[in-house]
């Protein structure tokens, strides 16, 4: 089963609004990563946050990590129509899963212009 | 610079036929991954190669699936006697390392959409 679980499954917002997606997991992790996927093809890496980090920023993206709650959130501020995509979290947990990323089922974000 | 490339981009085959999917990783990347993504689903790990180490095949769904990585570069995923449930997008990714550190970022190819009739 997928260990990274995103919610909501789908999110529809107006351009300019903020979008928040959450990811929960069940084991101790080395890092957690967020990826974006357009049109069901290749994924693009957005941010990697290590287990000893609590927050990272990249442009309009803000990722938080709470290892005590085993959860992470991805915030996209001032959303644009071009942000419409599926967003996946992925965890690396070497002790549990070895050398592979375990992906969640994703959140489908639709930004309406 | 060149990213990860995959071929073919689309493959339609008949049930029972064998297919080969190819992945060209980014030059210098030691780690290579294959994933499968069914419609509207997340990514399902299939197999992982790291340098000269034995591959992690723990995600291969059956013995009809196999993969090779020749010379530490190009990889081929082979599906024998394809079934309709094999229909999915097959994604390849490569990275500098699989250490859990900063070199862990995976770079994905555009995928091969496989349709088994």
JSON list of C-alpha atoms in Angstrom, two decimals, chain A residues 2 30-31 33 35 37 39-45 48 50 88 92 94 97-106 108, chain B residues 9-10 33 35 37 40-45 48 56 58 89 91 98-102 104-106 108-111 113:
[
{"chain": "A", "resi": 2, "resn": "UNK", "atom": "CA", "xyz": [1.07, 3.57, -0.53]},
{"chain": "A", "resi": 30, "resn": "UNK", "atom": "CA", "xyz": [15.17, 10.15, 5.76]},
{"chain": "A", "resi": 31, "resn": "UNK", "atom": "CA", "xyz": [13.50, 12.78, 3.60]},
{"chain": "A", "resi": 33, "resn": "UNK", "atom": "CA", "xyz": [9.88, 15.04, -1.50]},
{"chain": "A", "resi": 35, "resn": "UNK", "atom": "CA", "xyz": [6.67, 16.27, -7.18]},
{"chain": "A", "resi": 37, "resn": "UNK", "atom": "CA", "xyz": [2.91, 15.86, -12.75]},
{"chain": "A", "resi": 39, "resn": "UNK", "atom": "CA", "xyz": [-1.00, 15.45, -18.08]},
{"chain": "A", "resi": 40, "resn": "UNK", "atom": "CA", "xyz": [-0.11, 12.04, -16.66]},
{"chain": "A", "resi": 41, "resn": "UNK", "atom": "CA", "xyz": [3.44, 12.08, -17.93]},
{"chain": "A", "resi": 42, "resn": "UNK", "atom": "CA", "xyz": [6.81, 12.64, -16.27]},
{"chain": "A", "resi": 43, "resn": "UNK", "atom": "CA", "xyz": [7.09, 14.04, -12.79]},
{"chain": "A", "resi": 44, "resn": "UNK", "atom": "CA", "xyz": [9.01, 17.18, -11.92]},
{"chain": "A", "resi": 45, "resn": "UNK", "atom": "CA", "xyz": [10.77, 17.49, -8.60]},
{"chain": "A", "resi": 48, "resn": "UNK", "atom": "CA", "xyz": [13.11, 17.87, -0.88]},
{"chain": "A", "resi": 50, "resn": "UNK", "atom": "CA", "xyz": [15.15, 16.31, 5.17]},
{"chain": "A", "resi": 88, "resn": "UNK", "atom": "CA", "xyz": [2.64, 13.81, -5.18]},
{"chain": "A", "resi": 92, "resn": "UNK", "atom": "CA", "xyz": [12.50, 7.93, 1.49]},
{"chain": "A", "resi": 94, "resn": "UNK", "atom": "CA", "xyz": [15.88, 3.58, 4.08]},
{"chain": "A", "resi": 97, "resn": "UNK", "atom": "CA", "xyz": [11.85, 0.51, 2.31]},
{"chain": "A", "resi": 98, "resn": "UNK", "atom": "CA", "xyz": [15.49, 0.46, 1.29]},
{"chain": "A", "resi": 99, "resn": "UNK", "atom": "CA", "xyz": [16.67, 2.58, -1.59]},
{"chain": "A", "resi": 100, "resn": "UNK", "atom": "CA", "xyz": [13.40, 3.60, -3.16]},
{"chain": "A", "resi": 101, "resn": "UNK", "atom": "CA", "xyz": [10.91, 6.41, -2.92]},
{"chain": "A", "resi": 102, "resn": "UNK", "atom": "CA", "xyz": [7.39, 5.50, -1.92]},
{"chain": "A", "resi": 103, "resn": "UNK", "atom": "CA", "xyz": [4.80, 7.73, -3.56]},
{"chain": "A", "resi": 104, "resn": "UNK", "atom": "CA", "xyz": [1.33, 8.66, -2.46]},
{"chain": "A", "resi": 105, "resn": "UNK", "atom": "CA", "xyz": [-1.71, 8.63, -4.72]},
{"chain": "A", "resi": 106, "resn": "UNK", "atom": "CA", "xyz": [-1.51, 12.37, -5.30]},
{"chain": "A", "resi": 108, "resn": "UNK", "atom": "CA", "xyz": [-5.24, 16.79, -8.29]},
{"chain": "B", "resi": 9, "resn": "UNK", "atom": "CA", "xyz": [6.40, 7.27, -26.03]},
{"chain": "B", "resi": 10, "resn": "UNK", "atom": "CA", "xyz": [3.38, 5.11, -26.81]},
{"chain": "B", "resi": 33, "resn": "UNK", "atom": "CA", "xyz": [14.31, 3.54, -11.19]},
{"chain": "B", "resi": 35, "resn": "UNK", "atom": "CA", "xyz": [7.78, 2.90, -11.89]},
{"chain": "B", "resi": 37, "resn": "UNK", "atom": "CA", "xyz": [1.38, 4.39, -12.97]},
{"chain": "B", "resi": 40, "resn": "UNK", "atom": "CA", "xyz": [-5.40, 8.24, -11.91]},
{"chain": "B", "resi": 41, "resn": "UNK", "atom": "CA", "xyz": [-3.12, 6.45, -9.50]},
{"chain": "B", "resi": 42, "resn": "UNK", "atom": "CA", "xyz": [0.17, 7.12, -7.80]},
{"chain": "B", "resi": 43, "resn": "UNK", "atom": "CA", "xyz": [3.47, 5.61, -8.78]},
{"chain": "B", "resi": 44, "resn": "UNK", "atom": "CA", "xyz": [4.15, 1.95, -8.14]},
{"chain": "B", "resi": 45, "resn": "UNK", "atom": "CA", "xyz": [7.83, 1.11, -7.68]},
{"chain": "B", "resi": 48, "resn": "UNK", "atom": "CA", "xyz": [15.91, 0.03, -8.86]},
{"chain": "B", "resi": 56, "resn": "UNK", "atom": "CA", "xyz": [16.28, -4.16, -6.07]},
{"chain": "B", "resi": 58, "resn": "UNK", "atom": "CA", "xyz": [11.14, -6.14, -4.98]},
{"chain": "B", "resi": 89, "resn": "UNK", "atom": "CA", "xyz": [2.32, 4.52, -18.06]},
{"chain": "B", "resi": 91, "resn": "UNK", "atom": "CA", "xyz": [8.07, 5.91, -15.92]},
{"chain": "B", "resi": 98, "resn": "UNK", "atom": "CA", "xyz": [20.07, 7.09, -3.44]},
{"chain": "B", "resi": 99, "resn": "UNK", "atom": "CA", "xyz": [21.50, 8.08, -0.12]},
{"chain": "B", "resi": 100, "resn": "UNK", "atom": "CA", "xyz": [18.65, 9.99, 1.43]},
{"chain": "B", "resi": 101, "resn": "UNK", "atom": "CA", "xyz": [20.63, 13.17, 1.10]},
{"chain": "B", "resi": 102, "resn": "UNK", "atom": "CA", "xyz": [20.63, 16.02, -1.38]},
{"chain": "B", "resi": 104, "resn": "UNK", "atom": "CA", "xyz": [18.30, 12.00, -3.93]},
{"chain": "B", "resi": 105, "resn": "UNK", "atom": "CA", "xyz": [16.23, 14.10, -6.29]},
{"chain": "B", "resi": 106, "resn": "UNK", "atom": "CA", "xyz": [14.82, 11.96, -9.06]},
{"chain": "B", "resi": 108, "resn": "UNK", "atom": "CA", "xyz": [11.81, 11.58, -14.55]},
{"chain": "B", "resi": 109, "resn": "UNK", "atom": "CA", "xyz": [11.45, 10.77, -18.18]},
{"chain": "B", "resi": 110, "resn": "UNK", "atom": "CA", "xyz": [8.20, 11.47, -20.03]},
{"chain": "B", "resi": 111, "resn": "UNK", "atom": "CA", "xyz": [7.09, 7.87, -19.72]},
{"chain": "B", "resi": 113, "resn": "UNK", "atom": "CA", "xyz": [2.15, 4.71, -22.33]}
]
